[in-house]
Short mmCIF file of C-alpha atoms in Angstrom, two decimals:
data_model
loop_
_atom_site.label_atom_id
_atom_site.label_comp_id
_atom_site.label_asym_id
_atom_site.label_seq_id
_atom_site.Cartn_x
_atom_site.Cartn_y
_atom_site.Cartn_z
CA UNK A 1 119.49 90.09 -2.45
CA UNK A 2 121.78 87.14 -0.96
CA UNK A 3 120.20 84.28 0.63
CA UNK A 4 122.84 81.47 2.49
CA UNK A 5 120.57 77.80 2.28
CA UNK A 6 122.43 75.69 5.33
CA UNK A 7 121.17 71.94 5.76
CA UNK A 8 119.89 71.02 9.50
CA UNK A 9 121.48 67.74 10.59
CA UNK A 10 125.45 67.67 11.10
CA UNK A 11 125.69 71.46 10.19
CA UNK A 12 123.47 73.25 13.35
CA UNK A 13 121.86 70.04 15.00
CA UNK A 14 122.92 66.42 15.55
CA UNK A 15 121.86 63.86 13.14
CA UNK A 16 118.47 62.48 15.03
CA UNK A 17 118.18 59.06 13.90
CA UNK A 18 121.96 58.70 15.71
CA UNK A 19 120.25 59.49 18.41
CA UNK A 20 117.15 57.29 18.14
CA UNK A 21 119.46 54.56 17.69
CA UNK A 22 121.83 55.84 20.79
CA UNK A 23 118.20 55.71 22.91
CA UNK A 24 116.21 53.23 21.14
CA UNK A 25 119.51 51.25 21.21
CA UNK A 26 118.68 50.05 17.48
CA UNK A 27 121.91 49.74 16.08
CA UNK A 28 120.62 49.30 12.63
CA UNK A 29 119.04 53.10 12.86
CA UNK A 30 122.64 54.19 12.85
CA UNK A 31 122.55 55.09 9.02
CA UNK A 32 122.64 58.49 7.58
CA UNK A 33 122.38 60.12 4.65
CA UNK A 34 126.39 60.08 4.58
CA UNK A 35 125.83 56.41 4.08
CA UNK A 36 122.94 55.73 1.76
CA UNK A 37 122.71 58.08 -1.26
CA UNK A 38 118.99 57.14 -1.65
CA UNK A 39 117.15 59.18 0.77
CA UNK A 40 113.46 57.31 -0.14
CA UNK A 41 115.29 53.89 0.49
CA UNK A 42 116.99 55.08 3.59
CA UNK A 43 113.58 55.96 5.04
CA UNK A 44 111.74 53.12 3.60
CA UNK A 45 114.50 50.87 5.86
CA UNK A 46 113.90 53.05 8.68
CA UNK A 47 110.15 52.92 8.64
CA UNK A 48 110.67 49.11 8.33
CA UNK A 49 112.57 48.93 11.51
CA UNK A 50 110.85 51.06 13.79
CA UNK A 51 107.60 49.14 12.67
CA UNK A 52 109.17 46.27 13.73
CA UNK A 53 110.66 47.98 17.25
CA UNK A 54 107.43 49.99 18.40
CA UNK A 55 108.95 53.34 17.29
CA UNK A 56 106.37 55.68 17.23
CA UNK A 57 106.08 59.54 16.06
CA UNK A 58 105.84 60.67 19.43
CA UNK A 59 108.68 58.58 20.68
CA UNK A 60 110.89 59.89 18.12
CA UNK A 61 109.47 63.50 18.69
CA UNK A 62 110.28 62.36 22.59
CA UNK A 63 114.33 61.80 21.86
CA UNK A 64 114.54 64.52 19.58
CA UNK A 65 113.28 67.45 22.61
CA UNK A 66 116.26 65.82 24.84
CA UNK A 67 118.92 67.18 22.62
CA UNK A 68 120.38 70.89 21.56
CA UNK A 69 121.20 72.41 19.05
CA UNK A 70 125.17 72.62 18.10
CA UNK A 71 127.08 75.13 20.23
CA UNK A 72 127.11 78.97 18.45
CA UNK A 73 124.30 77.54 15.94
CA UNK A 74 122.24 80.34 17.03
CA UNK A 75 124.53 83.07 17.56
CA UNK A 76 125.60 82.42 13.78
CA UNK A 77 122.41 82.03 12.59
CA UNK A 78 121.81 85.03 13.98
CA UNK A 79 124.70 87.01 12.73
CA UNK A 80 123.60 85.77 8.82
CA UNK A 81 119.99 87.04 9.58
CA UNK A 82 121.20 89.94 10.45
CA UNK A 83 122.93 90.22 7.21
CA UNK A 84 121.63 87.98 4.90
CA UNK A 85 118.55 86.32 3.78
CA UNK A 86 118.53 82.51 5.24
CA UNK A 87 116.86 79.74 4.23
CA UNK A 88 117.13 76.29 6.17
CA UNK A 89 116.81 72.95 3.43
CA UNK A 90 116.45 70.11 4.75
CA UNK A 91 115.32 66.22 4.24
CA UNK A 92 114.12 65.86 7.64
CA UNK A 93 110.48 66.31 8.60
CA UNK A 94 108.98 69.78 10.10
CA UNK A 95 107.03 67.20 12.74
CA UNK A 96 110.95 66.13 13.39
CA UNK A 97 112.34 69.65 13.24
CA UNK A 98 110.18 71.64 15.42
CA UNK A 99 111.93 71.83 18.71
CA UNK A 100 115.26 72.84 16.71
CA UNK A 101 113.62 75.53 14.92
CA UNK A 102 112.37 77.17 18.18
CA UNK A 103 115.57 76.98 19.61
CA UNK A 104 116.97 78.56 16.41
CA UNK A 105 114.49 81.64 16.39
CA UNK A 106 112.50 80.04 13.91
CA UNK A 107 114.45 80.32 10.14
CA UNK A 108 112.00 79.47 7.20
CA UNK A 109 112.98 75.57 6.84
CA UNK A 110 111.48 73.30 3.69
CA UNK A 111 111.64 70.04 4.94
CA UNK A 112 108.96 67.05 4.40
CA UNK A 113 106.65 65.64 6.53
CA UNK A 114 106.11 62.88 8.36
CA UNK A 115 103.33 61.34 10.33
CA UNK A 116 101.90 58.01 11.95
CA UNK A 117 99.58 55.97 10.83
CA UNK A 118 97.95 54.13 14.33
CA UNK A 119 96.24 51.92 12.09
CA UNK A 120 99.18 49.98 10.73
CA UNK A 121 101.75 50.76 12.99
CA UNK A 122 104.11 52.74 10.73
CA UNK A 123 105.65 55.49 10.10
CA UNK A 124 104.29 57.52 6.65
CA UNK A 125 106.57 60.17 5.13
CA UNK A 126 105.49 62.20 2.03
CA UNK A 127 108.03 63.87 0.26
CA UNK A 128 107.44 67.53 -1.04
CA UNK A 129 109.47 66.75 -3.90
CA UNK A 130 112.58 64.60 -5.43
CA UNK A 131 115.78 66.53 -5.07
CA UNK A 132 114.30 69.01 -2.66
CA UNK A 133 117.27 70.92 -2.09
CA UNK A 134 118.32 71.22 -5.98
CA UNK A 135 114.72 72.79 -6.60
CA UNK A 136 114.98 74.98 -3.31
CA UNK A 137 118.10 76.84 -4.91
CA UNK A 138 116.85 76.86 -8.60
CA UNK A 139 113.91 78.66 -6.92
CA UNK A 140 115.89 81.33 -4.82
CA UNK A 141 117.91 81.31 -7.94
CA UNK A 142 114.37 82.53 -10.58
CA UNK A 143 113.86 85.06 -7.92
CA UNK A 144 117.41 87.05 -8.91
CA UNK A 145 118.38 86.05 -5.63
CA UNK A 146 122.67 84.98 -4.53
CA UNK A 147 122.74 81.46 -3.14
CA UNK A 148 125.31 80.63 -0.72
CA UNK A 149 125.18 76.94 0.44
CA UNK A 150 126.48 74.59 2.75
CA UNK A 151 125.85 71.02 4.04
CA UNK A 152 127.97 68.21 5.40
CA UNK A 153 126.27 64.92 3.40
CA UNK A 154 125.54 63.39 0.13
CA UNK A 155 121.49 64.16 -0.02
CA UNK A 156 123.54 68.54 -0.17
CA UNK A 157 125.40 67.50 -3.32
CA UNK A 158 123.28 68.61 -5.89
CA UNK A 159 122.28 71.66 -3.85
CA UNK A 160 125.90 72.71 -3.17
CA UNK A 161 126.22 72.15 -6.75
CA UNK A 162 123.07 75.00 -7.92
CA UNK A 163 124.35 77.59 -5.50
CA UNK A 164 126.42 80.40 -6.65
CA UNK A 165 128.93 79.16 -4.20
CA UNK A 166 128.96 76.49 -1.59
CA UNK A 167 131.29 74.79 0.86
CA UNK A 168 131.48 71.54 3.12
CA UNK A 169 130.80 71.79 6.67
CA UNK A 170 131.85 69.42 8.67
CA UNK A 171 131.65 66.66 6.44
CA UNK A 172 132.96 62.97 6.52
CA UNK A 173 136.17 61.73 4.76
CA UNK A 174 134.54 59.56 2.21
CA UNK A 175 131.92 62.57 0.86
CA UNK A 176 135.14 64.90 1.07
CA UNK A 177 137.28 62.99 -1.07
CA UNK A 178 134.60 62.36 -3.63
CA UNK A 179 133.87 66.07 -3.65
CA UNK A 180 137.25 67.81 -3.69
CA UNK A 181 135.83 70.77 -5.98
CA UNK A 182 134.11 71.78 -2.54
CA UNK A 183 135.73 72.78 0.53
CA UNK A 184 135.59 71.78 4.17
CA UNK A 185 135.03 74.35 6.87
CA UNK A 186 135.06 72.99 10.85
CA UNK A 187 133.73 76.17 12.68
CA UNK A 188 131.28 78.77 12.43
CA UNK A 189 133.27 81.62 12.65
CA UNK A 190 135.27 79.71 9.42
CA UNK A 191 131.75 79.41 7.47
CA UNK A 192 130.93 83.03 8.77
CA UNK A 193 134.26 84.20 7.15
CA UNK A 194 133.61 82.16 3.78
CA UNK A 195 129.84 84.44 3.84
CA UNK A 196 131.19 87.10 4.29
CA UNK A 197 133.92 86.95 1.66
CA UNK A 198 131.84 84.74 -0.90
CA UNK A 199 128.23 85.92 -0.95
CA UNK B 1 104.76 72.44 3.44
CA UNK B 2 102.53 75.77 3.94
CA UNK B 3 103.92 78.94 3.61
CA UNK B 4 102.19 82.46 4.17
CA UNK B 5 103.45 85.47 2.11
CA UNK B 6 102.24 88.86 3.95
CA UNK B 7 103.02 92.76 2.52
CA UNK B 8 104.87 93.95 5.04
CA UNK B 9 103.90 97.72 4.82
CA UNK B 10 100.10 98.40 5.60
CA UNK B 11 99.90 94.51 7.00
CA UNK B 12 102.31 94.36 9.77
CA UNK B 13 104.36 98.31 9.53
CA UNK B 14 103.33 101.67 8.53
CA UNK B 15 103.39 103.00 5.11
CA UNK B 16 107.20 104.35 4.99
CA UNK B 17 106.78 106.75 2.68
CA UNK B 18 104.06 108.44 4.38
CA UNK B 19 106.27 108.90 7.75
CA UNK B 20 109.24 110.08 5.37
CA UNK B 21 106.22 113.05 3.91
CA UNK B 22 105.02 113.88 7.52
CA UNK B 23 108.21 114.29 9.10
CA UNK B 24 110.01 116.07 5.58
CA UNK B 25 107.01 117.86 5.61
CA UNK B 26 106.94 117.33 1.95
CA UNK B 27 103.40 116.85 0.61
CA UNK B 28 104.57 114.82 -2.77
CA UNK B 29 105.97 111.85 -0.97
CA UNK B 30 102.45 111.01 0.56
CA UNK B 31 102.04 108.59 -2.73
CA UNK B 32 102.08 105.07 -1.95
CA UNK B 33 101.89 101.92 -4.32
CA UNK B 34 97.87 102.67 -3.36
CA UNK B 35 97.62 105.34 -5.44
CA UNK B 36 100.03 104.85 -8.25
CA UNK B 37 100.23 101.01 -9.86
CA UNK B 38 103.14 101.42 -11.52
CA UNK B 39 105.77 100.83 -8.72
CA UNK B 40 109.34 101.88 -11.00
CA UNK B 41 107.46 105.15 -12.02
CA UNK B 42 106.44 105.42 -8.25
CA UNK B 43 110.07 105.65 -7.04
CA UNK B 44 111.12 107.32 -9.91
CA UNK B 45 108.91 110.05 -8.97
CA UNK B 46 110.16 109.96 -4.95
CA UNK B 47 114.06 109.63 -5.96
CA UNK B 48 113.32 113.07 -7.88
CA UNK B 49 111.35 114.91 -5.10
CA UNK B 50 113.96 113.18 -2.65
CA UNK B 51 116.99 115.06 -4.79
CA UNK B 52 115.07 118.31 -4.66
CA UNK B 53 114.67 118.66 -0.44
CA UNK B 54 118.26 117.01 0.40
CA UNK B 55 116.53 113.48 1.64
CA UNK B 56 119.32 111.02 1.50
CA UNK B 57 119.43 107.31 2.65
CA UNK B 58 120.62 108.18 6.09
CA UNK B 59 118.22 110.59 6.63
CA UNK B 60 114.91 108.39 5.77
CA UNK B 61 116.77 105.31 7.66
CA UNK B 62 116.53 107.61 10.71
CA UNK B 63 113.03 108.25 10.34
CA UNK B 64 112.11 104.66 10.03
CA UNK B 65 114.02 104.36 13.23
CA UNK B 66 111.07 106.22 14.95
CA UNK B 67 108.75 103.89 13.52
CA UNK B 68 107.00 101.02 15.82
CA UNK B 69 105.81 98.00 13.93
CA UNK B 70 101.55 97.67 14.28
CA UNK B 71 100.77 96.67 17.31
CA UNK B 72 100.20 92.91 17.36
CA UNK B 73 102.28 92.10 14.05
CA UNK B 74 105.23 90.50 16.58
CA UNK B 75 102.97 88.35 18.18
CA UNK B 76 100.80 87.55 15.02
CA UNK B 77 103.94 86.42 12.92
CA UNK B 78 105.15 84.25 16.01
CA UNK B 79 101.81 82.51 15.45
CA UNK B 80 102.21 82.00 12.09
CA UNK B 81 105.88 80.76 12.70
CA UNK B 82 104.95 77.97 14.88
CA UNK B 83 102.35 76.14 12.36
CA UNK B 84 103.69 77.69 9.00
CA UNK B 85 106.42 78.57 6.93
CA UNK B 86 106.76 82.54 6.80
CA UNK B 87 107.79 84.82 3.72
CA UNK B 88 107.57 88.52 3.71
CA UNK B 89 107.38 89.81 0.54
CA UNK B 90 107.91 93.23 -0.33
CA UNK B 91 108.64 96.33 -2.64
CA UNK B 92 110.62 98.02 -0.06
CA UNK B 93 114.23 97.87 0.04
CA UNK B 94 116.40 95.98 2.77
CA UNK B 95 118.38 99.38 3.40
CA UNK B 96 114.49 100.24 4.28
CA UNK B 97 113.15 97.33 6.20
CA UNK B 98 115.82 96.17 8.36
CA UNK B 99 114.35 98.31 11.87
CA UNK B 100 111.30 96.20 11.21
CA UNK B 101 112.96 92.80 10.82
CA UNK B 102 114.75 93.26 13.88
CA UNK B 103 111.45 94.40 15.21
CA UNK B 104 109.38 91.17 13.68
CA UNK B 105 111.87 88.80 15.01
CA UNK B 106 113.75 88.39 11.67
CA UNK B 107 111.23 86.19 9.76
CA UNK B 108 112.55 85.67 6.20
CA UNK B 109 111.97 89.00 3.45
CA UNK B 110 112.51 89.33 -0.64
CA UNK B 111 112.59 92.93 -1.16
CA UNK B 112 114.96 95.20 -3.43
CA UNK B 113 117.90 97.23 -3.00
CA UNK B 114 118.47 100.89 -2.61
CA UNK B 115 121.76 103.08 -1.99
CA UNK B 116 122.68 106.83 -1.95
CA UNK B 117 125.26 108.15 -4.80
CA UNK B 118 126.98 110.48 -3.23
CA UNK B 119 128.34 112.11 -6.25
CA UNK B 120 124.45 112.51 -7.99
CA UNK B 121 123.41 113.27 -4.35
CA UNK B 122 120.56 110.71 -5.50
CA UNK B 123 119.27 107.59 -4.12
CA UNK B 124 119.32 104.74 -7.07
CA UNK B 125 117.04 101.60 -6.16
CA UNK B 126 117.35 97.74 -7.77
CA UNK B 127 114.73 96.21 -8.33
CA UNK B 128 115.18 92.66 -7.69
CA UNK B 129 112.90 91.63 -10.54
CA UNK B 130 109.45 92.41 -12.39
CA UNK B 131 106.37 91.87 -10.39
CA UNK B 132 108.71 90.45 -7.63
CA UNK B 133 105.72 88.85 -5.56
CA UNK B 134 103.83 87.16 -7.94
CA UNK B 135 107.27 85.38 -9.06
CA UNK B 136 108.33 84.68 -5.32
CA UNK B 137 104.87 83.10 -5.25
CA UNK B 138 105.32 80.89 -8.46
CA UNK B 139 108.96 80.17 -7.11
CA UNK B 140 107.32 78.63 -3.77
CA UNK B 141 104.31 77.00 -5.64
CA UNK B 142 107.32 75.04 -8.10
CA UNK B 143 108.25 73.94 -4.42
CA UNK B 144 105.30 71.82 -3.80
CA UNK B 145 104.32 74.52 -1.13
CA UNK B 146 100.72 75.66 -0.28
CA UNK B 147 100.78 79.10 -0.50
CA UNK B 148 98.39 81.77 1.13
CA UNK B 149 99.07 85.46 0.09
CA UNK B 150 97.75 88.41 2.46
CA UNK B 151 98.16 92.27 0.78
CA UNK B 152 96.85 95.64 0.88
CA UNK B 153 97.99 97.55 -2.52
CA UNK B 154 97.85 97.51 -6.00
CA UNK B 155 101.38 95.55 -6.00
CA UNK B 156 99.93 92.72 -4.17
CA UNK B 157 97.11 91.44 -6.93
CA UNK B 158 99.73 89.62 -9.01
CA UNK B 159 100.56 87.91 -5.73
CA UNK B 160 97.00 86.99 -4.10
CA UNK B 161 96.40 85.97 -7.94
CA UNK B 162 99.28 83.14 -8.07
CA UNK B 163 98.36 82.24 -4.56
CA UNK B 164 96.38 79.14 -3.64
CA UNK B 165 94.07 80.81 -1.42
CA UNK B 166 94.21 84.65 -0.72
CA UNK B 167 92.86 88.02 1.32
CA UNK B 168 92.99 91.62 1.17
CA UNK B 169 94.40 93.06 4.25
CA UNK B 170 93.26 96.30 5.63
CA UNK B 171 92.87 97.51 1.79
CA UNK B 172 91.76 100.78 1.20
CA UNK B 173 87.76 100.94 -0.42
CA UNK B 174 89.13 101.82 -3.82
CA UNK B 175 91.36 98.56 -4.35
CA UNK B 176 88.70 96.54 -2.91
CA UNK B 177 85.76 97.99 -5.22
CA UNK B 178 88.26 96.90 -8.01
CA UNK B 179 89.10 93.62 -6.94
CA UNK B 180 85.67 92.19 -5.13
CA UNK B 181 86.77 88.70 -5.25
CA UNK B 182 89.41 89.38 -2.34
CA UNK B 183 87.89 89.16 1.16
CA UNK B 184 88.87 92.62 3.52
CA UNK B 185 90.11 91.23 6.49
CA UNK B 186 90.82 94.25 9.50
CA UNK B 187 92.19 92.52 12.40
CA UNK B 188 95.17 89.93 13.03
CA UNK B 189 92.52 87.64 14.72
CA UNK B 190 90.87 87.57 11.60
CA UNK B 191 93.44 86.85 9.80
CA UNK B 192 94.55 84.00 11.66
CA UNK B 193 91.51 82.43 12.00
CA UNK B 194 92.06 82.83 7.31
CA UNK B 195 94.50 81.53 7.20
CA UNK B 196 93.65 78.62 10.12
CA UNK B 197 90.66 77.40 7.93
CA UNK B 198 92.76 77.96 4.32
CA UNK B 199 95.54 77.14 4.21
#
């Protein structure tokens, strides 16, 4: 009756919109949700820009099938399946997060979506719900369930904060030292020990 | 932001308790959640008979072991994987259910606990919560999530109730009689093509 809830980008995946701006070469896509606390204003700037760039949906969905996931993602993903319940809570977009999630085995993931309007030219993202993460674990929480979290950025705050227990992986200086109450674990077989003795 | 919650026994495994009477050879475990609607009296009644023949933990894990999921359940839930979110929810116990997991490619499951007291020489179960699938179902509703619910029991109406959009499953003729206002779907293709046009 334990569930671990891991965010996507920076903890098993690269960030994607790095990498649109690596192959778009759009320097201004280069912000993340370490960045800008605001995650509606951060993709209101981003729809903005790839308007005015010709970034499509299918371009972006394009970049994102070039990359994999992080090294031993799936193995440890695997070994808390085995284990554990898992739950995948993210702010990306399931039309974004597709190609991970196959090469993750397919984890349940609640994400947003995303989608492109040809009419206008832009990008339209509909957000299941403010604080998506928070609500995920008050959820898991109703259901008698043992939430374990972890996340690297400041949109995992408030979910790190309604878990049972919860660490930093792999997270910036700046969120770190803002967030000392949380720790900061660099490998998966660190995050697999902090399961395993925490959950 | 769709999510299916399926039964797992009678909709993608056999009835466990009815392999555990078979191969015990004891006649009182062929009850299932079919027959009697109260589900802590049900296992009430087993963990008695259970304590009478000598039937431990171990023993009914091994017999589960001998079990193949239905044919087509893999390939059906891989289906469902790539276009939905998937949530199995159950009244088994993960002690019970975790041959079939590996089985079903590890898709997400809220079930219950069970263990063996050595010293009683009974089994004790946890149960999670009250009417566990109907709250699972609220809990992924308060998500913003589109829920279809697929069941064959008596412990599945409070679930296909707090679903959006809902079907019996290979329900016996006595549940169905009882509860018209549930299609009876019989084959995976079926099902898909439900949810496909619901959900």
């Amino acid at each position: 009756m334990k569930v671990v809830c891991l965010d996507m980008e920076g903890v098993l995946t690269p960030e994607i919109w790095i990498h649109v701006a690596r192959r778009t070469q759009i320097q201004e896509l280069n912000l993340t949700t370490r960045d800008v606390k605001d995650y509606r204003e951060l993709m209101e700037r981003r729809i903005v820009i790839c308007h005015k760039h010709g970034v499509t949906l299918e371009k972006i969905q394009g970049y994102i099938s070039e990359l994999e996931v992080f090294p031993g993602a799936r193995e440890f993903l695997d070994w808390i399946r085995e284990r554990y319940q898992l739950v995948i809570l993210s702010d990306t977009f399931y039309e974004f997060a597709g190609h991970f999630m196959r090469l993750l085995g397919r984890p349940t993931l609640l994400a947003h979506n995303i989608s492109f309007n040809a009419e206008t030219e832009k990008l339209e993202f509909f957000l299941r719900q403010e604080n998506a993460k928070a609500k995920a674990v008050q959820a898991l929480r109703s259901l008698n369930l043992r939430v374990l979290a972890a996340g690297d950025s400041y949109n995992d705050i408030h979910m790190l904060k309604e878990a049972h227990t919860a660490s930093f992986f792999r997270a910036p200086a700046n969120i770190r030292e803002q967030f000392p109450e949380y720790g900061n674990l660099q490998e998966y077989s660190e995050l697999q020990d902090f399961i395993a003795q925490n959950l």
